[in-house]
Amino acid sequence: MMQPRIEILPSKKLVGKSLKMSLANNKTPKLWGDFMPNRKMIKNTINSNFYSIQIYDESLNFKNFTPNTEFIKCAMVETSKFEDIPENMETRILKGGLYAVFIHKGMAKDFPKTSHYIFSQWLPNSDFELDQREHFELLGAKYNPIDENSEEEVWIPIKEKNL
């Protein structure tokens, strides 16, 4: 099955939008629909990648995650400095740290299969456990949510297990 690469990510400056949602009350299309028309207004962008970030409550244990569990989702781009931030947009520092990076291949609707593998198979059998930092997908040039050949990087925050 898919094996991740383990990477140490430096912190990053991001600019974009966020919404509180759950899987049952998924506002992802609204979030990206509000963000994409205004993304060109963001100055000092570093590249053309997009960050789809999920921020979970510190008390969340993914064993009790349900479709109604609320989290914050962000649509963002990386910038070199926080300067002239467009109105109705926010800044965020992505903390960085140790991540397991998986490649999801296929359409966005097939993402639950990848997520299920990561959390029910790979993570419990690895030398790592979840860390309390942002989860995110890096959406680059190969990403297209309706293309079966689409690719995105799935970044899962990890730390070594205390054995």
mmCIF file of C-alpha atoms in Angstrom:
data_model
loop_
_atom_site.group_PDB
_atom_site.id
_atom_site.type_symbol
_atom_site.label_atom_id
_atom_site.label_comp_id
_atom_site.label_asym_id
_atom_site.label_seq_id
_atom_site.Cartn_x
_atom_site.Cartn_y
_atom_site.Cartn_z
ATOM 1 C CA MET A 1 0.000 0.000 0.000
ATOM 2 C CA MET A 2 1.085 3.639 -0.032
ATOM 3 C CA GLN A 3 4.081 4.488 2.091
ATOM 4 C CA PRO A 4 4.628 8.105 3.103
ATOM 5 C CA ARG A 5 7.802 10.075 3.059
ATOM 6 C CA ILE A 6 8.670 11.561 6.455
ATOM 7 C CA GLU A 7 9.561 15.217 6.274
ATOM 8 C CA ILE A 8 10.397 18.105 8.592
ATOM 9 C CA LEU A 9 8.458 21.149 7.401
ATOM 10 C CA PRO A 10 9.662 24.663 8.258
ATOM 11 C CA SER A 11 7.005 27.108 9.424
ATOM 12 C CA LYS A 12 5.220 29.010 6.649
ATOM 13 C CA LYS A 13 3.319 32.274 6.313
ATOM 14 C CA LEU A 14 -0.090 31.745 4.721
ATOM 15 C CA VAL A 15 -2.893 34.053 3.613
ATOM 16 C CA GLY A 16 -6.450 33.082 2.739
ATOM 17 C CA LYS A 17 -9.862 32.295 4.171
ATOM 18 C CA SER A 18 -11.298 29.872 6.720
ATOM 19 C CA LEU A 19 -14.662 28.422 7.731
ATOM 20 C CA LYS A 20 -15.850 26.208 10.584
ATOM 21 C CA MET A 21 -17.460 23.016 9.262
ATOM 22 C CA SER A 22 -17.890 19.275 9.689
ATOM 23 C CA LEU A 23 -18.017 16.450 7.182
ATOM 24 C CA ALA A 24 -21.821 16.369 7.613
ATOM 25 C CA ASN A 25 -22.017 20.139 7.078
ATOM 26 C CA ASN A 26 -19.282 20.416 4.453
ATOM 27 C CA LYS A 27 -18.702 24.025 3.369
ATOM 28 C CA THR A 28 -15.570 23.275 1.314
ATOM 29 C CA PRO A 29 -17.102 24.406 -2.026
ATOM 30 C CA LYS A 30 -18.205 27.712 -0.437
ATOM 31 C CA LEU A 31 -14.767 28.235 1.146
ATOM 32 C CA TRP A 32 -12.866 27.705 -2.103
ATOM 33 C CA GLY A 33 -15.550 29.544 -4.093
ATOM 34 C CA ASP A 34 -15.024 32.624 -1.900
ATOM 35 C CA PHE A 35 -11.225 32.317 -1.940
ATOM 36 C CA MET A 36 -10.330 31.564 -5.571
ATOM 37 C CA PRO A 37 -11.716 34.732 -7.237
ATOM 38 C CA ASN A 38 -9.664 36.900 -4.844
ATOM 39 C CA ARG A 39 -6.443 34.882 -4.620
ATOM 40 C CA LYS A 40 -4.620 37.117 -7.145
ATOM 41 C CA MET A 41 -4.992 40.032 -4.712
ATOM 42 C CA ILE A 42 -2.557 38.341 -2.309
ATOM 43 C CA LYS A 43 0.881 39.898 -2.632
ATOM 44 C CA ASN A 44 4.287 38.238 -2.192
ATOM 45 C CA THR A 45 3.109 34.711 -3.018
ATOM 46 C CA ILE A 46 5.954 32.212 -3.167
ATOM 47 C CA ASN A 47 4.539 29.714 -5.689
ATOM 48 C CA SER A 48 1.288 28.568 -7.315
ATOM 49 C CA ASN A 49 0.451 25.871 -4.730
ATOM 50 C CA PHE A 50 -2.685 25.975 -2.611
ATOM 51 C CA TYR A 51 -2.992 24.775 0.988
ATOM 52 C CA SER A 52 -6.199 23.104 2.155
ATOM 53 C CA ILE A 53 -5.738 23.080 5.934
ATOM 54 C CA GLN A 54 -7.764 21.401 8.667
ATOM 55 C CA ILE A 55 -7.415 22.543 12.277
ATOM 56 C CA TYR A 56 -8.904 20.187 14.848
ATOM 57 C CA ASP A 57 -9.741 20.874 18.484
ATOM 58 C CA GLU A 58 -6.939 19.871 20.840
ATOM 59 C CA SER A 59 -9.268 17.520 22.717
ATOM 60 C CA LEU A 60 -10.085 15.525 19.574
ATOM 61 C CA ASN A 61 -9.019 11.921 19.549
ATOM 62 C CA PHE A 62 -9.488 10.619 16.008
ATOM 63 C CA LYS A 63 -10.959 7.412 17.397
ATOM 64 C CA ASN A 64 -14.048 9.464 18.308
ATOM 65 C CA PHE A 65 -14.150 11.510 15.092
ATOM 66 C CA THR A 66 -17.648 11.534 13.591
ATOM 67 C CA PRO A 67 -19.218 13.216 10.537
ATOM 68 C CA ASN A 68 -20.512 15.887 12.952
ATOM 69 C CA THR A 69 -17.100 16.701 14.492
ATOM 70 C CA GLU A 70 -16.437 20.368 13.786
ATOM 71 C CA PHE A 71 -13.096 21.716 12.614
ATOM 72 C CA ILE A 72 -11.750 24.792 10.879
ATOM 73 C CA LYS A 73 -10.819 24.466 7.212
ATOM 74 C CA CYS A 74 -8.648 27.025 5.434
ATOM 75 C CA ALA A 75 -7.998 27.781 1.765
ATOM 76 C CA MET A 76 -4.616 29.525 1.589
ATOM 77 C CA VAL A 77 -1.445 30.334 -0.335
ATOM 78 C CA GLU A 78 2.084 30.803 0.956
ATOM 79 C CA THR A 79 3.517 34.302 1.078
ATOM 80 C CA SER A 80 6.955 35.664 1.929
ATOM 81 C CA LYS A 81 5.580 38.390 4.217
ATOM 82 C CA PHE A 82 2.322 39.606 5.700
ATOM 83 C CA GLU A 83 1.926 42.892 3.869
ATOM 84 C CA ASP A 84 -1.140 44.496 2.245
ATOM 85 C CA ILE A 85 -3.441 41.622 3.218
ATOM 86 C CA PRO A 86 -6.647 41.820 1.157
ATOM 87 C CA GLU A 87 -9.810 42.750 3.029
ATOM 88 C CA ASN A 88 -11.797 39.693 4.185
ATOM 89 C CA MET A 89 -8.663 37.535 4.251
ATOM 90 C CA GLU A 90 -6.645 36.311 7.207
ATOM 91 C CA THR A 91 -3.090 35.311 7.979
ATOM 92 C CA ARG A 92 -1.912 32.088 9.555
ATOM 93 C CA ILE A 93 1.472 30.700 10.556
ATOM 94 C CA LEU A 94 1.680 27.015 9.655
ATOM 95 C CA LYS A 95 3.756 25.767 12.589
ATOM 96 C CA GLY A 96 5.790 23.210 10.699
ATOM 97 C CA GLY A 97 7.382 20.148 12.265
ATOM 98 C CA LEU A 98 7.443 16.427 11.518
ATOM 99 C CA TYR A 99 4.934 15.189 8.914
ATOM 100 C CA ALA A 100 4.048 11.983 7.117
ATOM 101 C CA VAL A 101 3.401 12.927 3.486
ATOM 102 C CA PHE A 102 1.126 10.699 1.407
ATOM 103 C CA ILE A 103 0.178 11.078 -2.256
ATOM 104 C CA HIS A 104 -3.548 10.843 -2.929
ATOM 105 C CA LYS A 105 -4.163 9.882 -6.554
ATOM 106 C CA GLY A 106 -7.636 10.231 -7.990
ATOM 107 C CA MET A 107 -10.659 12.442 -7.656
ATOM 108 C CA ALA A 108 -11.512 14.394 -4.514
ATOM 109 C CA LYS A 109 -14.574 12.176 -3.958
ATOM 110 C CA ASP A 110 -12.205 9.205 -3.458
ATOM 111 C CA PHE A 111 -10.245 10.944 -0.688
ATOM 112 C CA PRO A 112 -12.042 9.092 2.168
ATOM 113 C CA LYS A 113 -10.321 5.853 1.051
ATOM 114 C CA THR A 114 -6.904 7.484 1.419
ATOM 115 C CA SER A 115 -7.833 8.998 4.772
ATOM 116 C CA HIS A 116 -9.169 5.663 6.047
ATOM 117 C CA TYR A 117 -5.911 3.918 5.073
ATOM 118 C CA ILE A 118 -3.777 6.574 6.806
ATOM 119 C CA PHE A 119 -5.678 6.558 10.114
ATOM 120 C CA SER A 120 -6.798 2.931 10.382
ATOM 121 C CA GLN A 121 -3.840 1.087 8.846
ATOM 122 C CA TRP A 122 -0.660 3.078 8.403
ATOM 123 C CA LEU A 123 -0.651 5.210 11.569
ATOM 124 C CA PRO A 124 -1.503 2.454 14.105
ATOM 125 C CA ASN A 125 1.199 0.202 12.600
ATOM 126 C CA SER A 126 3.873 2.893 12.339
ATOM 127 C CA ASP A 127 6.414 4.192 14.852
ATOM 128 C CA PHE A 128 4.447 7.461 14.998
ATOM 129 C CA GLU A 129 1.325 8.960 16.517
ATOM 130 C CA LEU A 130 -0.646 12.067 15.631
ATOM 131 C CA ASP A 131 0.717 15.391 16.777
ATOM 132 C CA GLN A 132 -1.548 18.339 17.610
ATOM 133 C CA ARG A 133 -0.810 20.566 14.623
ATOM 134 C CA GLU A 134 -2.461 21.415 11.343
ATOM 135 C CA HIS A 135 -3.312 18.687 8.839
ATOM 136 C CA PHE A 136 -3.215 19.865 5.232
ATOM 137 C CA GLU A 137 -3.280 18.955 1.583
ATOM 138 C CA LEU A 138 -0.827 20.618 -0.760
ATOM 139 C CA LEU A 139 -2.590 21.201 -4.062
ATOM 140 C CA GLY A 140 -0.059 21.701 -6.834
ATOM 141 C CA ALA A 141 0.012 21.591 -10.627
ATOM 142 C CA LYS A 142 -1.204 17.956 -10.779
ATOM 143 C CA TYR A 143 -4.340 18.689 -8.713
ATOM 144 C CA ASN A 144 -7.797 18.713 -10.298
ATOM 145 C CA PRO A 145 -10.674 17.593 -8.041
ATOM 146 C CA ILE A 146 -12.655 16.028 -10.906
ATOM 147 C CA ASP A 147 -9.790 14.298 -12.736
ATOM 148 C CA GLU A 148 -9.106 10.635 -11.970
ATOM 149 C CA ASN A 149 -5.390 11.300 -12.638
ATOM 150 C CA SER A 150 -5.269 14.114 -10.072
ATOM 151 C CA GLU A 151 -2.573 14.097 -7.386
ATOM 152 C CA GLU A 152 -2.280 15.928 -4.094
ATOM 153 C CA GLU A 153 0.055 15.657 -1.137
ATOM 154 C CA VAL A 154 -1.581 14.795 2.187
ATOM 155 C CA TRP A 155 0.451 16.105 5.149
ATOM 156 C CA ILE A 156 -0.316 14.450 8.508
ATOM 157 C CA PRO A 157 1.379 15.890 11.655
ATOM 158 C CA ILE A 158 3.221 13.152 13.538
ATOM 159 C CA LYS A 159 5.560 12.575 16.453
ATOM 160 C CA GLU A 160 7.446 9.484 17.537
ATOM 161 C CA LYS A 161 5.491 7.113 19.758
ATOM 162 C CA ASN A 162 6.502 6.970 23.390
ATOM 163 C CA LEU A 163 7.260 3.256 23.635
#
